[in-house]
Coordinates of C-alpha atoms and ligand atoms in Angstrom, one line a residue:
M1 CA -19.0 -29.0 13.7
E2 CA -20.9 -29.1 10.4
V3 CA -21.9 -26.1 8.5
K4 CA -25.6 -25.9 7.9
V5 CA -27.1 -24.6 4.9
I6 CA -30.3 -22.6 4.6
E7 CA -31.2 -21.7 1.1
A8 CA -33.0 -18.4 0.3
A9 CA -36.5 -18.9 -1.1
P10 CA -37.1 -17.7 -4.5
E11 CA -38.8 -14.3 -3.5
Q12 CA -35.7 -13.6 -1.2
R13 CA -33.3 -13.7 -4.1
K14 CA -32.3 -10.5 -5.7
P15 CA -31.9 -9.8 -9.4
K16 CA -28.6 -10.4 -10.8
P17 CA -26.7 -7.2 -11.9
P18 CA -27.6 -6.4 -15.6
S19 CA -24.3 -5.7 -16.8
E20 CA -20.9 -7.1 -15.4
S21 CA -19.2 -4.1 -16.9
Q22 CA -20.9 -1.7 -14.3
L23 CA -20.3 -3.7 -11.2
G24 CA -17.9 -1.3 -9.7
F25 CA -16.8 -2.2 -6.2
G26 CA -18.5 -3.4 -2.9
K27 CA -22.1 -2.1 -4.0
I28 CA -23.8 -5.2 -4.6
F29 CA -24.0 -8.4 -2.3
T30 CA -25.0 -11.9 -3.2
D31 CA -28.2 -13.8 -1.9
H32 CA -26.5 -15.6 1.2
F33 CA -24.0 -15.0 3.9
F34 CA -22.3 -17.2 6.5
T35 CA -22.8 -16.5 10.4
M36 CA -21.5 -18.1 13.3
T37 CA -21.5 -17.1 17.0
W38 CA -18.9 -17.5 19.8
N39 CA -19.3 -17.2 23.6
S40 CA -16.7 -17.9 26.5
G41 CA -18.7 -21.2 27.4
E42 CA -19.4 -22.7 24.2
G43 CA -16.7 -21.1 21.9
W44 CA -17.8 -21.1 18.1
H45 CA -21.4 -22.5 17.4
D46 CA -24.3 -22.5 14.9
P47 CA -22.2 -22.1 11.6
V48 CA -24.7 -21.5 9.0
V49 CA -25.0 -20.3 5.4
E50 CA -28.3 -18.4 5.5
P51 CA -30.3 -15.9 3.3
Y52 CA -28.6 -12.4 3.4
H53 CA -30.3 -10.2 5.9
P54 CA -29.7 -7.0 8.2
L55 CA -28.1 -8.0 11.4
Q56 CA -29.8 -7.2 14.8
I57 CA -27.4 -6.2 17.5
D58 CA -27.8 -4.4 20.8
P59 CA -26.9 -0.8 20.9
T60 CA -24.4 -1.5 23.6
A61 CA -22.9 -4.3 21.5
M62 CA -19.1 -3.8 22.3
C63 CA -18.0 -3.3 18.6
L64 CA -19.9 -0.2 18.5
H65 CA -18.3 1.4 21.3
Y66 CA -14.8 0.1 21.7
G67 CA -14.1 -1.2 18.1
Q68 CA -13.4 -4.5 18.4
E69 CA -13.7 -5.4 14.8
I70 CA -11.6 -7.2 12.3
F71 CA -12.1 -8.3 8.7
E72 CA -10.3 -9.8 5.8
G73 CA -10.4 -9.3 1.9
M74 CA -10.0 -12.0 -0.8
K75 CA -11.3 -13.1 -3.9
A76 CA -12.9 -16.0 -5.8
Y77 CA -12.4 -16.5 -9.5
R78 CA -13.7 -18.5 -12.2
G79 CA -11.1 -20.9 -13.9
K80 CA -10.6 -20.5 -17.6
D81 CA -13.4 -21.5 -19.9
G82 CA -15.6 -21.2 -16.7
H83 CA -14.4 -24.4 -15.2
G84 CA -13.8 -24.3 -11.5
V85 CA -13.9 -21.6 -8.8
Y86 CA -10.6 -20.8 -7.3
L87 CA -9.3 -18.8 -4.4
F88 CA -5.9 -17.2 -4.1
R89 CA -3.8 -18.3 -1.1
P90 CA -6.8 -18.3 1.1
T91 CA -4.9 -19.9 4.2
E92 CA -2.8 -16.8 4.2
N93 CA -6.2 -14.8 4.8
I94 CA -7.1 -16.9 7.5
K95 CA -3.9 -17.0 9.3
R96 CA -3.7 -13.2 9.0
M97 CA -7.3 -12.9 10.5
N98 CA -6.2 -15.0 13.4
V99 CA -3.1 -12.7 13.9
S100 CA -5.7 -9.9 13.9
A101 CA -7.7 -11.7 16.4
E102 CA -5.0 -12.3 18.8
R103 CA -4.0 -8.8 19.0
L104 CA -7.6 -7.5 19.5
C105 CA -8.3 -10.2 22.1
M106 CA -10.8 -11.9 19.7
P107 CA -11.2 -15.8 19.5
Q108 CA -9.2 -17.7 16.7
I109 CA -11.1 -19.6 13.8
E110 CA -10.0 -23.0 12.8
E111 CA -8.7 -23.1 9.4
K112 CA -10.9 -26.1 8.3
L113 CA -13.9 -24.6 9.7
F114 CA -13.2 -21.2 7.8
M115 CA -12.5 -23.2 4.5
E116 CA -15.9 -25.1 4.8
A117 CA -17.7 -21.8 5.4
L118 CA -16.2 -20.5 2.2
E119 CA -16.9 -23.7 0.4
K120 CA -20.7 -23.9 1.3
L121 CA -21.1 -20.2 0.8
L122 CA -19.6 -20.2 -2.7
S123 CA -21.3 -23.2 -3.5
V124 CA -24.9 -21.7 -3.1
D125 CA -23.9 -18.5 -4.5
Q126 CA -21.9 -19.7 -7.4
D127 CA -24.1 -18.2 -10.0
W128 CA -23.0 -14.8 -8.6
I129 CA -19.2 -15.2 -9.7
P130 CA -19.0 -13.0 -12.5
R131 CA -17.8 -14.4 -16.0
S132 CA -16.2 -11.4 -17.7
E133 CA -12.5 -11.0 -18.0
G134 CA -10.9 -9.7 -15.0
S135 CA -13.6 -9.7 -12.9
S136 CA -14.2 -11.8 -9.4
L137 CA -16.4 -12.2 -6.4
Y138 CA -15.0 -10.2 -3.7
I139 CA -15.2 -11.9 -0.1
R140 CA -15.3 -10.0 3.0
P141 CA -14.8 -12.2 6.4
T142 CA -15.6 -10.1 9.4
M143 CA -15.5 -10.6 13.3
I144 CA -17.4 -8.0 15.6
A145 CA -17.8 -8.1 19.4
T146 CA -21.4 -8.4 20.4
E147 CA -21.6 -8.6 24.3
R148 CA -24.1 -6.2 25.7
A149 CA -22.1 -4.2 27.9
L150 CA -20.3 -0.8 28.5
G151 CA -17.0 -0.6 30.2
V152 CA -13.7 -1.4 28.4
H153 CA -12.9 -5.1 28.3
P154 CA -12.5 -7.8 25.7
S155 CA -16.2 -9.0 24.7
N156 CA -17.7 -12.2 25.9
E157 CA -19.4 -12.9 22.7
Y158 CA -18.7 -12.6 18.9
L159 CA -20.2 -12.6 15.7
F160 CA -18.2 -14.2 12.6
F161 CA -19.7 -13.3 9.2
I162 CA -18.8 -13.6 5.7
I163 CA -20.5 -11.5 2.9
M164 CA -19.6 -11.6 -0.7
S165 CA -19.7 -9.3 -3.6
P166 CA -19.3 -9.5 -7.4
V167 CA -16.7 -7.1 -8.7
G168 CA -15.7 -5.9 -12.1
A169 CA -12.3 -5.9 -13.6
Y170 CA -10.5 -3.2 -11.7
Y171 CA -9.1 -1.1 -14.5
A172 CA -12.4 -1.3 -16.6
E173 CA -10.9 1.6 -18.5
G174 CA -7.6 0.6 -18.5
F175 CA -4.6 1.0 -16.1
S176 CA -4.5 4.7 -15.0
P177 CA -1.6 6.0 -12.9
T178 CA -2.6 7.4 -9.5
R179 CA -1.8 10.6 -7.7
I180 CA -0.5 10.2 -4.2
Y181 CA -0.1 12.7 -1.4
V182 CA 2.4 12.5 1.4
T183 CA 1.3 13.6 4.8
E184 CA 4.0 14.4 7.4
E185 CA 1.2 15.6 9.8
Y186 CA -0.9 12.4 10.2
I187 CA 0.1 8.7 10.6
R188 CA -1.8 5.6 10.2
S189 CA 0.0 3.4 12.7
A190 CA 2.7 3.6 15.2
P191 CA 5.3 0.9 16.6
G192 CA 3.2 -1.2 19.2
G193 CA -0.2 0.0 17.7
I194 CA -2.3 -2.4 15.4
G195 CA -0.9 -1.3 12.0
Y196 CA -0.1 -5.1 11.1
C197 CA -3.8 -6.1 11.8
K198 CA -6.8 -5.6 9.4
A199 CA -8.7 -3.9 12.2
A200 CA -11.6 -1.3 11.5
G201 CA -10.1 1.2 13.8
N202 CA -7.0 1.6 11.1
Y203 CA -9.2 2.7 8.5
A204 CA -11.4 5.3 10.5
A205 CA -7.8 6.7 11.5
S206 CA -6.9 7.1 8.0
L207 CA -10.1 9.0 6.7
Y208 CA -9.1 12.4 7.8
A209 CA -5.7 12.5 5.9
N210 CA -7.2 11.1 2.7
E211 CA -10.2 13.8 2.8
I212 CA -7.2 16.3 2.6
A213 CA -5.6 14.5 -0.2
K214 CA -8.7 14.2 -2.1
K215 CA -9.6 18.1 -1.7
I216 CA -6.4 18.9 -3.5
G217 CA -6.6 16.4 -6.4
Y218 CA -4.9 13.5 -4.9
T219 CA -6.3 9.9 -4.7
Q220 CA -4.4 8.3 -2.0
V221 CA -2.2 9.1 1.1
L222 CA 1.4 7.9 1.4
W223 CA 1.9 7.3 4.8
L224 CA 5.2 7.9 6.5
D225 CA 6.6 6.2 9.7
A226 CA 5.3 7.6 13.0
M227 CA 8.8 7.9 14.8
E228 CA 10.7 10.2 12.4
R229 CA 8.1 11.0 9.6
K230 CA 10.8 10.2 7.0
Y231 CA 10.4 6.7 5.9
V232 CA 7.6 5.4 3.5
E233 CA 5.2 2.8 4.9
E234 CA 2.1 2.0 2.9
V235 CA -0.2 3.8 0.3
G236 CA -3.7 4.2 1.1
T237 CA -4.8 0.6 2.0
S238 CA -2.1 -1.0 0.0
N239 CA 1.6 -1.8 0.1
I240 CA 4.0 0.2 -1.7
F241 CA 6.9 -0.8 -4.0
F242 CA 9.6 1.4 -5.8
L243 CA 12.0 0.3 -8.4
I244 CA 15.0 2.2 -8.0
N245 CA 18.2 1.5 -10.0
D246 CA 16.7 -2.1 -10.8
E247 CA 16.5 -2.7 -7.0
L248 CA 12.6 -3.5 -6.2
I249 CA 12.2 -1.9 -2.8
T250 CA 9.2 -2.4 -0.2
P251 CA 9.4 -1.3 3.4
P252 CA 9.9 -4.1 6.1
L253 CA 7.2 -5.7 8.1
S254 CA 8.1 -4.0 11.3
G255 CA 4.7 -4.2 12.9
T256 CA 3.2 -0.9 11.4
I257 CA 2.6 -2.1 8.2
L258 CA -0.1 -4.7 6.9
P259 CA 1.7 -7.8 5.8
G260 CA -0.1 -8.0 2.3
I261 CA -0.5 -11.2 0.4
T262 CA 0.0 -9.3 -3.0
R263 CA 3.1 -7.9 -1.4
N264 CA 4.5 -11.3 -0.5
S265 CA 3.5 -12.7 -3.8
I266 CA 5.3 -10.0 -5.7
I267 CA 8.4 -10.5 -3.7
Q268 CA 8.4 -14.0 -4.4
L269 CA 7.8 -13.6 -8.3
A270 CA 10.5 -11.0 -8.5
K271 CA 13.0 -13.2 -6.7
K272 CA 12.3 -15.9 -9.1
W273 CA 12.8 -13.6 -11.9
G274 CA 16.4 -12.9 -10.7
M275 CA 15.5 -9.5 -9.4
H276 CA 17.3 -7.8 -6.7
V277 CA 14.4 -7.3 -4.1
S278 CA 14.9 -5.5 -0.8
E279 CA 12.6 -5.2 2.2
R280 CA 14.2 -2.2 3.7
K281 CA 13.6 1.4 5.0
L282 CA 13.1 3.8 2.3
S283 CA 13.2 7.6 3.0
M284 CA 11.4 10.4 1.2
D285 CA 15.0 12.0 0.7
E286 CA 16.2 8.8 -1.1
I287 CA 13.0 8.8 -3.3
T288 CA 13.2 12.6 -4.3
A289 CA 17.0 12.1 -5.0
S290 CA 16.3 9.1 -7.1
I291 CA 13.7 11.0 -9.1
A292 CA 16.2 14.1 -9.3
N293 CA 19.1 11.9 -10.7
G294 CA 16.9 9.5 -12.9
A295 CA 17.3 6.4 -11.0
M296 CA 13.7 6.2 -10.1
Q297 CA 12.1 3.7 -12.6
E298 CA 8.7 3.0 -11.3
A299 CA 6.3 2.7 -8.1
F300 CA 3.2 0.9 -7.6
A301 CA 0.8 0.0 -4.7
A302 CA -0.2 -3.6 -4.1
G303 CA -3.4 -5.2 -2.8
T304 CA -6.0 -7.8 -3.5
A305 CA -8.6 -5.5 -5.1
A306 CA -6.4 -3.9 -7.7
V307 CA -3.3 -6.6 -7.5
V308 CA -0.9 -3.5 -8.6
S309 CA -1.6 0.0 -9.3
P310 CA 0.9 2.2 -10.8
V311 CA 2.0 5.4 -9.0
G312 CA 2.3 8.5 -11.5
W313 CA 2.7 11.3 -9.3
I314 CA 3.9 11.9 -5.6
F315 CA 3.1 15.3 -3.9
Y316 CA 5.6 16.1 -1.3
R317 CA 6.3 19.2 0.5
D318 CA 4.8 21.5 -1.9
H319 CA 6.1 19.6 -4.9
E320 CA 4.8 17.3 -7.4
Y321 CA 7.0 14.6 -8.6
A322 CA 6.2 12.7 -11.7
L323 CA 7.2 8.9 -11.9
A324 CA 7.9 7.0 -15.2
E325 CA 6.4 10.4 -16.9
G326 CA 3.3 9.4 -15.3
K327 CA 3.1 6.2 -17.6
I328 CA 2.7 2.5 -16.5
G329 CA 6.1 1.0 -15.8
K330 CA 7.3 -2.3 -17.4
L331 CA 7.7 -4.1 -14.2
T332 CA 4.2 -2.9 -12.8
R333 CA 2.5 -4.3 -16.1
R334 CA 4.4 -7.5 -15.8
L335 CA 3.6 -8.4 -12.2
Y336 CA 0.0 -7.4 -12.9
D337 CA -0.3 -9.7 -16.1
E338 CA 1.6 -12.5 -14.1
I339 CA -0.5 -12.4 -11.0
L340 CA -3.9 -12.3 -12.9
N341 CA -2.7 -15.2 -15.0
I342 CA -2.2 -17.2 -12.2
Q343 CA -5.3 -16.2 -10.5
Y344 CA -7.4 -17.2 -13.6
G345 CA -5.5 -20.3 -14.5
I346 CA -4.2 -18.9 -17.6
Q347 CA -0.5 -19.7 -16.6
E348 CA 1.1 -22.5 -14.6
D349 CA 0.9 -21.9 -11.0
S350 CA 4.5 -23.1 -10.0
F351 CA 4.0 -21.6 -6.5
G352 CA 0.7 -23.7 -5.6
W353 CA -1.0 -20.4 -4.8
R354 CA -4.5 -21.3 -6.7
V355 CA -6.8 -23.4 -4.6
K356 CA -9.7 -25.0 -6.2
I357 CA -12.8 -24.6 -4.1
L358 CA -15.5 -25.9 -6.4
N359 CA -15.6 -28.0 -9.3
Ligands
PLP401 C1 -5.4 -5.2 2.9 C2 -4.2 -4.2 3.1 C3 -3.3 -4.4 2.1 C4 -3.1 -5.4 1.2 O1 -3.1 -6.8 1.5 P1 -3.6 -7.8 0.4 O2 -3.5 -9.2 1.5 O3 -2.7 -7.8 -0.6 O4 -4.9 -7.6 -0.3 C5 -2.3 -3.6 2.5 N1 -2.3 -2.4 3.4 C6 -3.3 -2.3 4.2 C7 -3.7 -1.2 5.0 C8 -4.5 -3.3 4.0 O5 -5.6 -3.0 4.7

């Protein structure tokens, strides 16, 4: 199966954003997108890169009623001195999307076809990849159920599409430690659920607690486990790490946590640096005790959008705790620099994480 390319006519093309410093996140989209459809008779067919346009789906399309919708988030980077276009561990995103697809009874996508779609889409829209330091092109592969029917069952038709958005340096004004709010009342995921999938429903379920946090001045929610409301799981839509007594701790992948690619990269880097890294349960009691006795050194969130994001303050049971005096920890800074330098080709990539997609 060949990916067809239909290039946008000059009048279908959008003006490029005037200033890369004002890109923000997820507001501007490129001139093209990739689409392909699936049905139970033909499997995936008609893969095409075409001019970006609104989708037409029936009001009964099953994704709108029963939530069969999954996605991924990855980035393309221009190499040093503007040479080449690179992705960071893209096959990990493809594998994870297929894991999400399996859990939601959606069809698998072959890695080779997925990579060809990315390559052809990036090729026609390469002028959209920003050039300024720290900027990149965010890529959002998405799959939705499109069968026209009510009644709960796995859809017989799907649409897969990939859209792309130029994004500025996440920390345009510099690193600023975030304020996080621990909720004991709400959870994002429970054992046996879909917490390990990048499925739309997980994000809908997280909004309510996040609004509560925002109302009292916190940027993100720190989620606890569903069973005991005791152990930390994730922060907002990122994985969480704590450095306590020189032990780098992150919760284990027990099915309720999204297996972040940034999380995995941090674990591998920290181990390479000879650090003591633990994937283990970490309770709020241990966290508050280690803040009280001075063992807590730093905490940060990890995900593709921001890479790492320092945690400055934690609100838990009517108390606000400051971490690293609300400053950026040394390890947080080192990981951020190291991962960005690998992504942009400034530093040697000893793990082979960088994949050249265009020359
Ligand atoms: C995407 C995501 C992450 C981070 O994953 P990366 O692969 O590092 O981007 C963590 N938690 C949740 C809930 C996510 O959706």
